[in-house]
Coordinates of N, CA and C in Angstrom, one line a residue:
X15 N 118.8 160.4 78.4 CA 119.9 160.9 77.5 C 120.3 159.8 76.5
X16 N 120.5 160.3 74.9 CA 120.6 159.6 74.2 C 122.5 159.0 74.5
X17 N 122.8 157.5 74.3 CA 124.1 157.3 74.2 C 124.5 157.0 72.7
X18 N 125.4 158.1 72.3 CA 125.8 157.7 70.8 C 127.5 157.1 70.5
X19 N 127.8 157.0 71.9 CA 129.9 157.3 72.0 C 130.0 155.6 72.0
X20 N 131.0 155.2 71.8 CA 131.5 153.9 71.8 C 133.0 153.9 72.2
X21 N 133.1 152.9 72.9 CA 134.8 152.8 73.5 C 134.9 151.6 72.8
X22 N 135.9 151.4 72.2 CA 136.8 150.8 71.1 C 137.9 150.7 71.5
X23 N 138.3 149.0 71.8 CA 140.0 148.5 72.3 C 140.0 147.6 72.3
X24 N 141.5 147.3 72.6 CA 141.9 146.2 72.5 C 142.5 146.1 70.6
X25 N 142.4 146.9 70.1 CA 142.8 147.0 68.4 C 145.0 147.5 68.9
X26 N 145.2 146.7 67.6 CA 146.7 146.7 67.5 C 147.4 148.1 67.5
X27 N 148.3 148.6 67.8 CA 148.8 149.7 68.0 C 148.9 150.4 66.7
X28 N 149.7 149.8 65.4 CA 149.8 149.9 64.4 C 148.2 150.2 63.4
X29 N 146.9 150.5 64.3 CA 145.6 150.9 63.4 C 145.8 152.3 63.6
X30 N 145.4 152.7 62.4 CA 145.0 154.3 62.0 C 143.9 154.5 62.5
X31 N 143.6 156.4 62.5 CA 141.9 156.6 63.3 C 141.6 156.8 61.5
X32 N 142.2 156.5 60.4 CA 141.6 156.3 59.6 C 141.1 155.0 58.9
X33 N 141.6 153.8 59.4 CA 141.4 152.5 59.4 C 139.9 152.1 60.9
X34 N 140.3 152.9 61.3 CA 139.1 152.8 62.8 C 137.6 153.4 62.0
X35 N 137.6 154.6 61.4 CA 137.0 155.3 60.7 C 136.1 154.5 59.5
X36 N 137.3 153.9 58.6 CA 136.5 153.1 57.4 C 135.7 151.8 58.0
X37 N 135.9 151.2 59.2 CA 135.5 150.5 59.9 C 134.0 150.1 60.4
X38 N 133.8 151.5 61.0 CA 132.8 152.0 61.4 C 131.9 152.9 61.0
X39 N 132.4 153.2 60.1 CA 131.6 154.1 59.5 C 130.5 153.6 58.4
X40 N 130.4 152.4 58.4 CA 129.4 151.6 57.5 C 128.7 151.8 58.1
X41 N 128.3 152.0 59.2 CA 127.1 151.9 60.4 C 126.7 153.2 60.3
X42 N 127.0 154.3 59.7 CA 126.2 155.9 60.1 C 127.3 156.2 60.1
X43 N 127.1 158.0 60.4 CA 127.7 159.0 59.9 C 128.7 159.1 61.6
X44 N 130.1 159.3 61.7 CA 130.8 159.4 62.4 C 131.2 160.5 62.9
X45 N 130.3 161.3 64.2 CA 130.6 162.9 64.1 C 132.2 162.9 64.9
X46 N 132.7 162.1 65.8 CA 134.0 162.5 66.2 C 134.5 160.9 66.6
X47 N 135.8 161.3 66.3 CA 136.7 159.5 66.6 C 137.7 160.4 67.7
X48 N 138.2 159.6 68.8 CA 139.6 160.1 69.7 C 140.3 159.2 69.6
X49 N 140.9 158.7 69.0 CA 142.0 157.9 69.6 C 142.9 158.5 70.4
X50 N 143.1 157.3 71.1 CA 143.9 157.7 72.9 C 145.6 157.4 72.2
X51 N 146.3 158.5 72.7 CA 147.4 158.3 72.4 C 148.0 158.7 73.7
X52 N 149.5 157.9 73.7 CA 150.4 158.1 74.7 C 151.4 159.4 74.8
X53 N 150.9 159.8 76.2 CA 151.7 161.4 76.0 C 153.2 161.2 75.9
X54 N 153.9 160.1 76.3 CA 155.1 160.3 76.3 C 156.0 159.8 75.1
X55 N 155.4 158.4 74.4 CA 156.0 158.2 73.1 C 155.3 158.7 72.1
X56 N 154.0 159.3 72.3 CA 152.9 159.8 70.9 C 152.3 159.0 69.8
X57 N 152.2 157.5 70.4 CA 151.8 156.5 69.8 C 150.8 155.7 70.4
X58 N 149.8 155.8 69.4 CA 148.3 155.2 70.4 C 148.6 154.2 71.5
X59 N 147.6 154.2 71.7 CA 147.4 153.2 73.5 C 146.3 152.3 73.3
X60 N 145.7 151.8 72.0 CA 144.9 150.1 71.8 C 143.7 151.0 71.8
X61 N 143.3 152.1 72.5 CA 141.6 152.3 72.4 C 141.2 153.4 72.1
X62 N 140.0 154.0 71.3 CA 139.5 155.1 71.1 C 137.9 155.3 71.6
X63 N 137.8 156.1 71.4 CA 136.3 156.6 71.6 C 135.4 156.9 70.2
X64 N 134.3 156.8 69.7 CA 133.9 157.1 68.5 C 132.4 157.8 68.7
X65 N 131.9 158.4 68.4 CA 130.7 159.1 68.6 C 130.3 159.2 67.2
X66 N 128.7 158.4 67.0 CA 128.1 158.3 65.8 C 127.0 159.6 66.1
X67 N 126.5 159.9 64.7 CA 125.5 161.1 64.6 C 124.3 160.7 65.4
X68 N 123.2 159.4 65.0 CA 122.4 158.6 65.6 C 122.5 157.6 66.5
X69 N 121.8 157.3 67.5 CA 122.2 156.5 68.6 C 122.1 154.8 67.8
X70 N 121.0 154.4 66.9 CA 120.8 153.3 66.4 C 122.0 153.3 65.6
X71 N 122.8 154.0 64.7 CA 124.0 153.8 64.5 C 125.0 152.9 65.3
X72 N 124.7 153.9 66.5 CA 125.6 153.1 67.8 C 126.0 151.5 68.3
X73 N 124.3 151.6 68.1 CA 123.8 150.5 68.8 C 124.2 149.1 67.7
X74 N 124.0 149.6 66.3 CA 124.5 148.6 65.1 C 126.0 148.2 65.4
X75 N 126.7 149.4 65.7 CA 128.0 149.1 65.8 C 128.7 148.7 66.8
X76 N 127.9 148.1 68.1 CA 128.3 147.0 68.7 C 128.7 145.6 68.2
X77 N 128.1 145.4 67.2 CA 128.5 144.1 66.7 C 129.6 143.7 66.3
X78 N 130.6 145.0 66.2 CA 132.3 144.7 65.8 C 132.4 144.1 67.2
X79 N 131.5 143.8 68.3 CA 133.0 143.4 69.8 C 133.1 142.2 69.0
X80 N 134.3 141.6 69.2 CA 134.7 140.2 69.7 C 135.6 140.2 68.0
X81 N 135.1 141.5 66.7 CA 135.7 140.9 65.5 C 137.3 140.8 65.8
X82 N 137.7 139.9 64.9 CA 139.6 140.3 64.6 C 139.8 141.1 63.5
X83 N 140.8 142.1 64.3 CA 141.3 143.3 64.0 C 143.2 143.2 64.1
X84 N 143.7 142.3 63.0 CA 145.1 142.5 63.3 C 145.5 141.4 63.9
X85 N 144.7 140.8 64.2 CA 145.3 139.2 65.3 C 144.7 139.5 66.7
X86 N 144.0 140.2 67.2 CA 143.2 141.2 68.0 C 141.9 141.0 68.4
X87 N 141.4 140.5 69.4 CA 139.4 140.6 69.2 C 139.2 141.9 69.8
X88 N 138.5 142.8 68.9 CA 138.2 144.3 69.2 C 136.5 144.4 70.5
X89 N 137.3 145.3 71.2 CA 136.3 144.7 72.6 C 135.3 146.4 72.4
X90 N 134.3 146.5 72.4 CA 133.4 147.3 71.2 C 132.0 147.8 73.1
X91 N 132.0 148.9 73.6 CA 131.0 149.2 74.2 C 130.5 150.2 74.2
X92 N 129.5 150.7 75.0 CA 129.0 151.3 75.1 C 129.7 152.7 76.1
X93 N 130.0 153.8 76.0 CA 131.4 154.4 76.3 C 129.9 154.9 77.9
X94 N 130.9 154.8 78.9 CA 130.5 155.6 80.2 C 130.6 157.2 80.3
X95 N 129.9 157.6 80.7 CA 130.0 158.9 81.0 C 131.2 159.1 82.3
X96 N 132.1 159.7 82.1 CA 132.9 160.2 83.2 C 132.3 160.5 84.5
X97 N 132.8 160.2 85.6 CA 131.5 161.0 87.1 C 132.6 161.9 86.9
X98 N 131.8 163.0 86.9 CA 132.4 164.7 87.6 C 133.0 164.9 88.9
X99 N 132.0 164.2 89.5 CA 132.3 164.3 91.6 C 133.7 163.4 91.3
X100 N 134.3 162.8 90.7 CA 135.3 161.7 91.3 C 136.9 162.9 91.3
X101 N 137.2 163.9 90.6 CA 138.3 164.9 90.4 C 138.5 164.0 89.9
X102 N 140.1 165.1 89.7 CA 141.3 164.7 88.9 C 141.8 163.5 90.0
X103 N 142.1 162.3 88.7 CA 143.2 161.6 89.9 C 144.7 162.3 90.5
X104 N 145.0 161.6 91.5 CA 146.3 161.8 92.0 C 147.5 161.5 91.3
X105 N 148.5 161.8 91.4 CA 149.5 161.6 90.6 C 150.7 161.0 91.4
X106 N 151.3 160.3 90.6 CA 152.8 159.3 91.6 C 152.7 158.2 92.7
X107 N 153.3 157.9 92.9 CA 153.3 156.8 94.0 C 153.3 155.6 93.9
X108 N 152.1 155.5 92.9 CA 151.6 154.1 93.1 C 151.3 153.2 94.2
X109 N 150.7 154.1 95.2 CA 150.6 153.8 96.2 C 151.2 152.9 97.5
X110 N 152.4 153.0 96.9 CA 153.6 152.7 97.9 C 154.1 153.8 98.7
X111 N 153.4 155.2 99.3 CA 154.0 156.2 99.8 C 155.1 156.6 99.4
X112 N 155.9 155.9 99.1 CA 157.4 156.9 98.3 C 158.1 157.1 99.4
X113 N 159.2 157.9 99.5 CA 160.1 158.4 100.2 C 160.9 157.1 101.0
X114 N 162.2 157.8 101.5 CA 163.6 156.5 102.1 C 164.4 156.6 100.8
X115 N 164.3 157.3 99.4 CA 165.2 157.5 98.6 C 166.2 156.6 98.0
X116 N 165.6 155.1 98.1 CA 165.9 153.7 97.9 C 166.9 153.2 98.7
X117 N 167.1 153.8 99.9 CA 167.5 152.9 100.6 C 167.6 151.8 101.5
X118 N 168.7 150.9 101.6 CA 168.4 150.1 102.6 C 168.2 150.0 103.8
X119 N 167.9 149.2 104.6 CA 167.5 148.8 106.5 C 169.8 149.5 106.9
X120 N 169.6 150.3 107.5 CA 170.6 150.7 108.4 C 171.1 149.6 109.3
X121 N 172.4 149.3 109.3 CA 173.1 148.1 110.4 C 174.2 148.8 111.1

């Protein structure tokens, strides 16, 4: 299977997916950019995903890891395929079990 996606981070909060875009786009034709944004303030989260037309595109555009971007070294890979088998993660806790409703040891 061809890989054409790139994971792109570690770039300053303050970059546009149109600043991400002019970027990368010297390398080939750019069929889709995501930038990851935060559900709760709606302001990106440092990394995107980028998917070029050709895979050799891709591969060219490794070369941005390590540039500075903002004061930033932009950490530039090759994007993983999600495993399907792993579900949805769990939600809450943090794995501290929860519950006692902050209270303290009883005297």
């Amino acid at each position: 299977m061809q890989q054409n996606k790139l994971y792109v981070g570690n770039f300053p909060y303050s970059v546009t997916e149109d600043q991400l875009r002019a970027l990368f786009s010297e390398y080939g034709q750019i069929t889709d950019l995501a930038m990851i944004m935060d559900r709760e303030t709606g302001r990106p989260k440092g990394f995107a995903f980028i998917t070029f037309a050709a895979q050799q595109a891709a591969e060219k555009a490794l070369e941005q890891n390590g540039r500075d971007l903002g004061g930033r070294p932009l950490k530039v890979n090759m994007a993983m395929e999600r495993d399907a088998s792993r579900g949805p993660r769990p939600g809450g806790g943090g794995g501290f079990g929860g519950g006692g409703a902050g209270r303290g040891p009883r005297y």
